[in-house]
Short mmCIF file of C-alpha atoms in Angstrom, two decimals:
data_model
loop_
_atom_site.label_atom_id
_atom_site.label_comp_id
_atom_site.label_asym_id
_atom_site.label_seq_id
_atom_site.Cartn_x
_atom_site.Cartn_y
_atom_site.Cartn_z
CA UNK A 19 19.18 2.52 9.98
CA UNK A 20 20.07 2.45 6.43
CA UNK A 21 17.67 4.94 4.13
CA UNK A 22 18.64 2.36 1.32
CA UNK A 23 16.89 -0.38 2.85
CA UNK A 24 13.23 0.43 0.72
CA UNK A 25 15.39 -0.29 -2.21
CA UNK A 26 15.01 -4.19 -1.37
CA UNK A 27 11.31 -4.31 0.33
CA UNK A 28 10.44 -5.77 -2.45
CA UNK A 29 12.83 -8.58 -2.14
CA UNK A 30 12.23 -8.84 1.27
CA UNK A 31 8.45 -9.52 0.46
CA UNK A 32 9.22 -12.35 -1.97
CA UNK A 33 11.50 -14.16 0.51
CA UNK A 34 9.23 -14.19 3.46
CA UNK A 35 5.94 -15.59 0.37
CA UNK A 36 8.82 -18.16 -1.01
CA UNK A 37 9.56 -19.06 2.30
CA UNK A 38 6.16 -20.68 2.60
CA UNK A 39 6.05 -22.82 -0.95
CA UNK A 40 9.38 -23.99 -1.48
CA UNK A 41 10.49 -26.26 -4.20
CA UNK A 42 7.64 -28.97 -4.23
CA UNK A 43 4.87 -29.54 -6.32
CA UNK A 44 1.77 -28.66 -4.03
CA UNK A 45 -1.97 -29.68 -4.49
CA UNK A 46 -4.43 -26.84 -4.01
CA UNK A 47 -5.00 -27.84 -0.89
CA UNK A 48 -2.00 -28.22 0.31
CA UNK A 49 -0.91 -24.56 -0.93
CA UNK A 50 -4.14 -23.61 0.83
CA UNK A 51 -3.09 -25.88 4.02
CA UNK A 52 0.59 -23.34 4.03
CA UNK A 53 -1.50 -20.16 3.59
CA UNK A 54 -4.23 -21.04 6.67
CA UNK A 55 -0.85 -22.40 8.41
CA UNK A 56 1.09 -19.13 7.36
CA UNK A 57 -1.83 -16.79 8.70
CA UNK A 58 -2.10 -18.33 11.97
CA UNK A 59 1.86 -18.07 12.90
CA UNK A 60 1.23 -14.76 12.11
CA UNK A 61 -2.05 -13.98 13.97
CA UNK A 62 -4.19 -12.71 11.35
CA UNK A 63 -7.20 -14.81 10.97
CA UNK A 64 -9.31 -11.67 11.30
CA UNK A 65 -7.22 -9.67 8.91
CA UNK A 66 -7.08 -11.85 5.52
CA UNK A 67 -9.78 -14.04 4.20
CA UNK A 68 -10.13 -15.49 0.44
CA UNK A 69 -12.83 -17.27 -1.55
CA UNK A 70 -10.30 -20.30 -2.78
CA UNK A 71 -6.61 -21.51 -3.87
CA UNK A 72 -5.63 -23.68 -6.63
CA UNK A 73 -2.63 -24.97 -7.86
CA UNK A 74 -1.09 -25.84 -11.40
CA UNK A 75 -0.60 -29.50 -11.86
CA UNK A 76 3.39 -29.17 -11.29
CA UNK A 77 2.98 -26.54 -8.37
CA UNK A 78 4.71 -23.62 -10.32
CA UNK A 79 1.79 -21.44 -10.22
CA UNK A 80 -0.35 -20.98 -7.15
CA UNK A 81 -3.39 -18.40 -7.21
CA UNK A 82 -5.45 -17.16 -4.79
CA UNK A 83 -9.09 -16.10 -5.94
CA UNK A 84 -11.11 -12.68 -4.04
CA UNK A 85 -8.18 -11.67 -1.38
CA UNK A 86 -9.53 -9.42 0.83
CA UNK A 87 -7.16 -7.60 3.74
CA UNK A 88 -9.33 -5.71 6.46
CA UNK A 89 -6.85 -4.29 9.48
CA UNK A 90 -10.11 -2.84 11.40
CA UNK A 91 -10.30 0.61 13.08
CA UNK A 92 -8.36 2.99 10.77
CA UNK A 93 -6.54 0.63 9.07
CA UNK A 94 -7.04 0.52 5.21
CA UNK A 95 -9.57 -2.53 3.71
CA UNK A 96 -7.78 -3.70 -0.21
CA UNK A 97 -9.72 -6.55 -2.00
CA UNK A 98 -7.68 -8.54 -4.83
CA UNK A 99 -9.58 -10.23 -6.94
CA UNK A 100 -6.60 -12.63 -7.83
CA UNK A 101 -3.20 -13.08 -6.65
CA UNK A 102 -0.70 -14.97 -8.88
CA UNK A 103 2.41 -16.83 -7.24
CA UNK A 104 4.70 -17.58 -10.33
CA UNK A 105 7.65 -17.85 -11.91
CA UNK A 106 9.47 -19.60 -8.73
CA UNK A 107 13.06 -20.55 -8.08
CA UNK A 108 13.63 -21.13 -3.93
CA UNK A 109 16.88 -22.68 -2.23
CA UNK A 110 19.55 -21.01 -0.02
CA UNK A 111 21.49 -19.35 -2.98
CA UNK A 112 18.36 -17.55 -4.97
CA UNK A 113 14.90 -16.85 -4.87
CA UNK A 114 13.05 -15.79 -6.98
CA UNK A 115 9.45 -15.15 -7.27
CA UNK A 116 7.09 -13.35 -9.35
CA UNK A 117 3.63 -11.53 -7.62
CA UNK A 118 0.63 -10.47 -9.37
CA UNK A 119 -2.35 -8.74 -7.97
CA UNK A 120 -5.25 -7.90 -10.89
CA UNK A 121 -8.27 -6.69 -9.99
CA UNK A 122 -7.07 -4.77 -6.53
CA UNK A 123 -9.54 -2.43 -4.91
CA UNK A 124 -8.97 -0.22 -2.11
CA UNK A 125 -10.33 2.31 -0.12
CA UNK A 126 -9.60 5.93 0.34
CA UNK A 127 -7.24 5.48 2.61
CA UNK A 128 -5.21 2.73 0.99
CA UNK A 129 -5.23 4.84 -2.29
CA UNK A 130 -2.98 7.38 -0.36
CA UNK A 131 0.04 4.89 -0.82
CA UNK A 132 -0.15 5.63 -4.53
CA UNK A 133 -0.18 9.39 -4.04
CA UNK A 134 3.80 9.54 -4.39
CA UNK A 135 3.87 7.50 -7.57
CA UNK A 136 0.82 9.76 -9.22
CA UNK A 137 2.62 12.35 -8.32
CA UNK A 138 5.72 11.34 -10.51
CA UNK A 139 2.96 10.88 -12.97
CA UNK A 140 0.65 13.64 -12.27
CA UNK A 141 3.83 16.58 -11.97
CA UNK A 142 1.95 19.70 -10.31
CA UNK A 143 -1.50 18.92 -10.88
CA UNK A 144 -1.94 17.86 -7.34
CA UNK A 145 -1.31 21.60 -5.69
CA UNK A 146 -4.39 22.55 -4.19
CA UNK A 147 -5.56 18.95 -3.70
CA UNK A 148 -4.33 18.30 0.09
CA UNK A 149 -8.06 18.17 1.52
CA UNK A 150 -9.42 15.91 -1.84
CA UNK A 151 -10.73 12.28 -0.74
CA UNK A 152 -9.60 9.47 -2.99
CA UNK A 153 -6.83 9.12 -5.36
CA UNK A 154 -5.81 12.80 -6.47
CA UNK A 155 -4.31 11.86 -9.82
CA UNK A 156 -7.89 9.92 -10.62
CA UNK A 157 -9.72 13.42 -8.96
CA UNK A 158 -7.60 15.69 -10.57
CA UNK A 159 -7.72 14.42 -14.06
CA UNK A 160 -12.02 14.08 -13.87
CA UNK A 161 -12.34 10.48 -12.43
CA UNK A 162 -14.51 9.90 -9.99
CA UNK A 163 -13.09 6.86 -8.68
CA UNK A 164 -10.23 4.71 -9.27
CA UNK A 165 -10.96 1.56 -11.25
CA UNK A 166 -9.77 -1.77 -10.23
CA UNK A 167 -5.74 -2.20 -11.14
CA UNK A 168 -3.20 -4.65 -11.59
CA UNK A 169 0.12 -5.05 -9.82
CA UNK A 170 3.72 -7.02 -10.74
CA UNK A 171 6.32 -7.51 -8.50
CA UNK A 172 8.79 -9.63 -9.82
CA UNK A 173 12.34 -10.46 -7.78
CA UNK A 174 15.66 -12.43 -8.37
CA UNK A 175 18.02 -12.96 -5.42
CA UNK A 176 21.51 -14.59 -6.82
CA UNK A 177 24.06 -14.92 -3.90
CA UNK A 178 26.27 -16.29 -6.50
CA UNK A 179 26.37 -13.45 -8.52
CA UNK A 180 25.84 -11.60 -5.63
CA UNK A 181 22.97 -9.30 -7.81
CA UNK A 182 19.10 -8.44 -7.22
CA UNK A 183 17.15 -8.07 -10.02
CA UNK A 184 13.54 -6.14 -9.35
CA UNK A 185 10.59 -5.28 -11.18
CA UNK A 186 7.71 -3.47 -10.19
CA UNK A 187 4.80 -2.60 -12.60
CA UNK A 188 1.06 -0.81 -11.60
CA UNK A 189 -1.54 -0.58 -14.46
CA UNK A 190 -4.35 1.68 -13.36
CA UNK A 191 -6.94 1.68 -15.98
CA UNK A 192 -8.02 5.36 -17.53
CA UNK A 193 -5.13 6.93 -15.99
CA UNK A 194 -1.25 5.70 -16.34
CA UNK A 195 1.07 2.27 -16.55
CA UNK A 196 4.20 2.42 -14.51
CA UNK A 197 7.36 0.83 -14.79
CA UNK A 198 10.50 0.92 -11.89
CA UNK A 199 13.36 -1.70 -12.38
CA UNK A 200 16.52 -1.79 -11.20
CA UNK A 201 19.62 -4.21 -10.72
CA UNK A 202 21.92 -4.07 -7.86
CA UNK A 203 25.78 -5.96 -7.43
CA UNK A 204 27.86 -6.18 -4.98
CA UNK A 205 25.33 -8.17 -2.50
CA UNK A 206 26.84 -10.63 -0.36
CA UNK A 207 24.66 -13.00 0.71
CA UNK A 208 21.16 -11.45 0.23
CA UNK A 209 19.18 -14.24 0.18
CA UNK A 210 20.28 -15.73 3.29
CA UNK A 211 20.29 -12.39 5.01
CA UNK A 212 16.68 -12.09 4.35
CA UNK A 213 15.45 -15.47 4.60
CA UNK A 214 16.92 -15.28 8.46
CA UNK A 215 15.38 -12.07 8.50
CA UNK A 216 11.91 -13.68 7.83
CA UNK A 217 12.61 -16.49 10.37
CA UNK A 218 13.12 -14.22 12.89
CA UNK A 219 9.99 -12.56 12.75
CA UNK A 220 7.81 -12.23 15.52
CA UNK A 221 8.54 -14.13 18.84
CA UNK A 222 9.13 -13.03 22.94
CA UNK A 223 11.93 -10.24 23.55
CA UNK A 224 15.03 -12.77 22.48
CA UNK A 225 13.67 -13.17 18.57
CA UNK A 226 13.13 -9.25 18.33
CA UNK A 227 16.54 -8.86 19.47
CA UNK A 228 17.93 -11.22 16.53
CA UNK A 229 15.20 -9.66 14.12
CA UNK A 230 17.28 -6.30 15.13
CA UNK A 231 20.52 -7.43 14.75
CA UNK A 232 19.48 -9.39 11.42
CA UNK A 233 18.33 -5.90 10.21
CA UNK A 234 21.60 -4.40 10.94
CA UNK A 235 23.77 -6.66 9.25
CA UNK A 236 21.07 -6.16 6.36
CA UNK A 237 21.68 -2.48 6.02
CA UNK A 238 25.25 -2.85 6.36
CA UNK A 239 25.08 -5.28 2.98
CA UNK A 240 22.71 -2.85 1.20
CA UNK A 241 25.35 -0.18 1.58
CA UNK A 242 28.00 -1.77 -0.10
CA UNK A 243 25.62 -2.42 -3.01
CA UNK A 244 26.29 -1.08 -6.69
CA UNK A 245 23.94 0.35 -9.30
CA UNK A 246 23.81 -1.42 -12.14
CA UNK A 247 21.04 -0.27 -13.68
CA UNK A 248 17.50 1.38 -13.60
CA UNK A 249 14.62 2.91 -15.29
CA UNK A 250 11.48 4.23 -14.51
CA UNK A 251 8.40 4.99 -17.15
CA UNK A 252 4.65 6.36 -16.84
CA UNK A 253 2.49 5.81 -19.97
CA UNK A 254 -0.46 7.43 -20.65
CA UNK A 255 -4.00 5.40 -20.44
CA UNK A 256 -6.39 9.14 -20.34
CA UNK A 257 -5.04 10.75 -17.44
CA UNK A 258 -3.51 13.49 -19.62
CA UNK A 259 -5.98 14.16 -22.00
CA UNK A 260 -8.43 15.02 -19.49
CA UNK A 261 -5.96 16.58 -17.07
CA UNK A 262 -5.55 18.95 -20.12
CA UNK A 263 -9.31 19.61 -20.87
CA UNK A 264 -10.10 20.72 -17.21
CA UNK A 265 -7.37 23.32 -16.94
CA UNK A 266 -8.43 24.66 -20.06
CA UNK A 267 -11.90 24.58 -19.42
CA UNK A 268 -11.25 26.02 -15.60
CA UNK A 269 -7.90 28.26 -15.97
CA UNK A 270 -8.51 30.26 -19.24
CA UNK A 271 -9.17 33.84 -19.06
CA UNK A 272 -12.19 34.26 -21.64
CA UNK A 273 -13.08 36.99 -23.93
CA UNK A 274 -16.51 37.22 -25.08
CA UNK A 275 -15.37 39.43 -28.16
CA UNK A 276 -12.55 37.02 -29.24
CA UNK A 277 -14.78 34.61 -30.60
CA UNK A 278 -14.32 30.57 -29.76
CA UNK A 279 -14.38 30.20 -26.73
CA UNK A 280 -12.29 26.36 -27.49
CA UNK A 281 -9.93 28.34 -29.66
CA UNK A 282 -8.70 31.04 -26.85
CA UNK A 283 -8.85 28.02 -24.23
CA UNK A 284 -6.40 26.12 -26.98
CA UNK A 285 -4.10 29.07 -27.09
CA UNK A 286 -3.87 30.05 -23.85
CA UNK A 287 -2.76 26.28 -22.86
CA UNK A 288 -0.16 26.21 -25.17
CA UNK A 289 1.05 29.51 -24.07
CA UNK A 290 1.29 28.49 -20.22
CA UNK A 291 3.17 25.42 -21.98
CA UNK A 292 5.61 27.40 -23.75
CA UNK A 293 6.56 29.29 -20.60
CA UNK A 294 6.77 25.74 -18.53
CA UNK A 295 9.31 24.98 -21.22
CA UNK A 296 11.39 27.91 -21.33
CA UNK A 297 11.45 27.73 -17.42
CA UNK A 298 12.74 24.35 -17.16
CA UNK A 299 15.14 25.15 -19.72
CA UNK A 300 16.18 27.98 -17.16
CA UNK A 301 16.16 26.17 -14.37
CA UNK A 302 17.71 23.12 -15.72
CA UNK A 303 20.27 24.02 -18.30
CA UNK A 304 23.28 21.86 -17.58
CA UNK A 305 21.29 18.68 -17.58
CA UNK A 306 23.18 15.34 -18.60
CA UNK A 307 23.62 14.77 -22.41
CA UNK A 308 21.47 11.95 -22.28
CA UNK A 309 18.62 14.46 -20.83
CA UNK A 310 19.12 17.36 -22.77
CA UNK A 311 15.46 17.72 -24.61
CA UNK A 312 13.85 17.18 -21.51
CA UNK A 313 12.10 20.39 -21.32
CA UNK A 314 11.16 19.52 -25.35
CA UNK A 315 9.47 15.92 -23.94
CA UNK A 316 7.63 17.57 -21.03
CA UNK A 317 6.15 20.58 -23.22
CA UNK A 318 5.31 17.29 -26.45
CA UNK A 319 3.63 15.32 -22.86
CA UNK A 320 1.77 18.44 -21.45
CA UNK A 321 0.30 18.99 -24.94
CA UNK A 322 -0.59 15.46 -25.01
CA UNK A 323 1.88 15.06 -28.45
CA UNK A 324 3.38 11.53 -26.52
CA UNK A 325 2.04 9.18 -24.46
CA UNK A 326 5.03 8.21 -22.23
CA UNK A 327 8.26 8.95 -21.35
CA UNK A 328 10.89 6.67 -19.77
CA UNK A 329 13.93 7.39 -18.08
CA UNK A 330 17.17 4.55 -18.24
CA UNK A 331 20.56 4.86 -16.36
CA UNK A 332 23.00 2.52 -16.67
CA UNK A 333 26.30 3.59 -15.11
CA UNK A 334 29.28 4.18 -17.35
CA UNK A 335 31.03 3.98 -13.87
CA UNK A 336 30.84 2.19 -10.34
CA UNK A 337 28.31 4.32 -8.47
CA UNK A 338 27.38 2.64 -4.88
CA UNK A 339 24.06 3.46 -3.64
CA UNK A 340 25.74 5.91 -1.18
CA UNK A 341 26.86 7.39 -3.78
CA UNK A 342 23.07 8.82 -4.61
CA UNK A 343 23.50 10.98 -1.83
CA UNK A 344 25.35 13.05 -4.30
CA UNK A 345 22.42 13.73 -6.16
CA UNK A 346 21.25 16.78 -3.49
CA UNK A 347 24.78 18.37 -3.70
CA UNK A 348 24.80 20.97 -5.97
CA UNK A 349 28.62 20.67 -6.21
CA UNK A 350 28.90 16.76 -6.62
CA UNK A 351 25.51 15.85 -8.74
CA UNK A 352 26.90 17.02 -12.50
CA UNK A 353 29.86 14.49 -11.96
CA UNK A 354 27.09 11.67 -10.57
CA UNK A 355 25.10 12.13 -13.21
CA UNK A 356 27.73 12.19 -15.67
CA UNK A 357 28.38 8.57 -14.55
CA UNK A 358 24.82 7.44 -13.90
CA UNK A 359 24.45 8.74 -17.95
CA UNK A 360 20.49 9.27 -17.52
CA UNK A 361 18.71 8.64 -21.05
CA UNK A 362 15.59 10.38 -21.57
CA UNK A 363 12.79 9.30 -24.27
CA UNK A 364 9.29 9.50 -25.30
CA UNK A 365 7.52 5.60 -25.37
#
């Protein structure tokens, strides 16, 4: 099965919600009515509950108030304190559909899903932290526990243009804002791929076998697809001014007769920062033009001198999604990246 196919989850996730509010106009209880009705196709009356739904006057915005999703046993527990259904455009040719969870709360377990994205965030702070409950980047930079966050998703499926358009943004309060977007071509028939897909859901042995074969003809699109652009950004909200503190205060050799103790923790940071610089300028000296100071931004963002960096491609070139695959060969990645042309800033 096609690695690529993560690359439209999200997309996949706003076709089978879309799928369930169409064009009309509801009431609130008639959205309500298509979420109970939704839930029981589905068989998981014991796994979601909510306080309430309400609907704007003309049906274009639907919200549901205190989500809470509880799989039992091991499963994680999240809580949402409002979900948002906006922004929506449904018939066989698009969809699109914008998702907003504020206030989520999750348990230790659900927090591990974020590990890979603090970790993009967090660089090598999280060594040594395998055997840490909670959220690592929140542990690691002094938080004791992760404060409730908000999350975007925002899709547009156009089998006319034959393009997906996605969006996915995840504010978490005293540590970092995230941005990934991206913009794929070359997509025929998307939209009806996956709203078959979500029809064929569930059901005795004959529906799994046309769920499998819809998935097949899925990744087959997905690998035809074209990159037409991306970018990816973490801004600072404290993570890295406390981060900085604690590996001063706990990774500085002190000398009793070199007076301030703050002063020699200072200096010894920006020391180990130095060396981090010169190293990735070692390591990574034929970078793209468009990347060239980014040893300069990570030394200015371990010192705490910026407060986000952001990272844009937009190909001067075709480059198919199988074309990433380049990226691990050593031989083939400078003439990728060369046509991906990477730009690297501080936000």
């Amino acid at each position: 099965m096609s690695k690529r196919l993560p690359l439209i989850a999200g997309a996949a996730v706003a076709v089978l919600v879309a799928g369930y509010f169409g064009l009309s106009a509801y009431s609130s209880s008639q959205a309500e009515k298509l979420i109970e009705d939704w839930v029981y196709d589905h068989e998981l009356e014991d796994t979601l509950s909510w306080k309430s739904v309400s609907s704007s006057p003309f049906g274009g915005r639907v919200t549901i108030s205190e989500l809470q999703v509880e799989a039992g046993g091991r499963e994680p527990s999240l809580q949402v304190a409002e979900v948002i259904i906006s922004d929506r455009s449904i018939n066989d040719e698009r969809t699109r559909l914008r998702l907003r969870f504020n206030g989520v709360e999750a348990d230790n377990r659900a927090l591990g899903g974020l590990s890979s994205l603090g970790a993009m965030a967090g660089g090598g702070f999280s060594r040594g932290m395998a055997s840490a409950r909670g959220f690592e980047p929140a542990l690691i930079s002094g938080l004791a526990e992760l404060k409730p966050y908000d999350v975007e998703i925002y899709v547009d499926i156009d089998d006319d243009a034959g393009t997906l358009e996605t969006e996915l943004a995840v504010d978490l309060p005293e540590l970092f804002d995230s941005r990934v977007s991206y913009r794929l071509s070359n997509l025929r028939d998307l939209n009806r791929k996956l709203q078959r897909l979500s029809e064929s859901l569930g059901g005795d042995e004959r529906g799994q076998r046309a769920f499998m074969n819809e998935l097949g003809e899925l990744a087959s699109s997905v690998e035809r697809a074209e990159l037409q652009s991306a970018s990816f950004s973490v801004k600072d909200r404290g993570m890295a001014e406390r981060s900085i503190a604690l590996y001063q205060r706990y990774n500085t050799p002190l000398n009793p007769t070199e007076g301030s103790a703050e002063k020699q923790r200072k200096a010894h940071y920006e020391k180990v920062v130095e060396q981090t610089e010169k190293d990735c300028s070692r390591e990574f000296k034929d970078l793209p033009k468009g990347m060239k100071d980014g040893c300069e931004l990570l030394s200015k963002a371990l010192l705490g001198k910026v407060s986000g960096v952001e990272l844009t491609v937009e190909p001067k070139e075709r480059v198919r999604l199988t074309d990433l695959g380049d990226l691990q060969d050593g031989r083939r990645s400078k003439r990728l990246l060369d046509r991906l042309d990477p730009q690297l800033d501080s936000i």
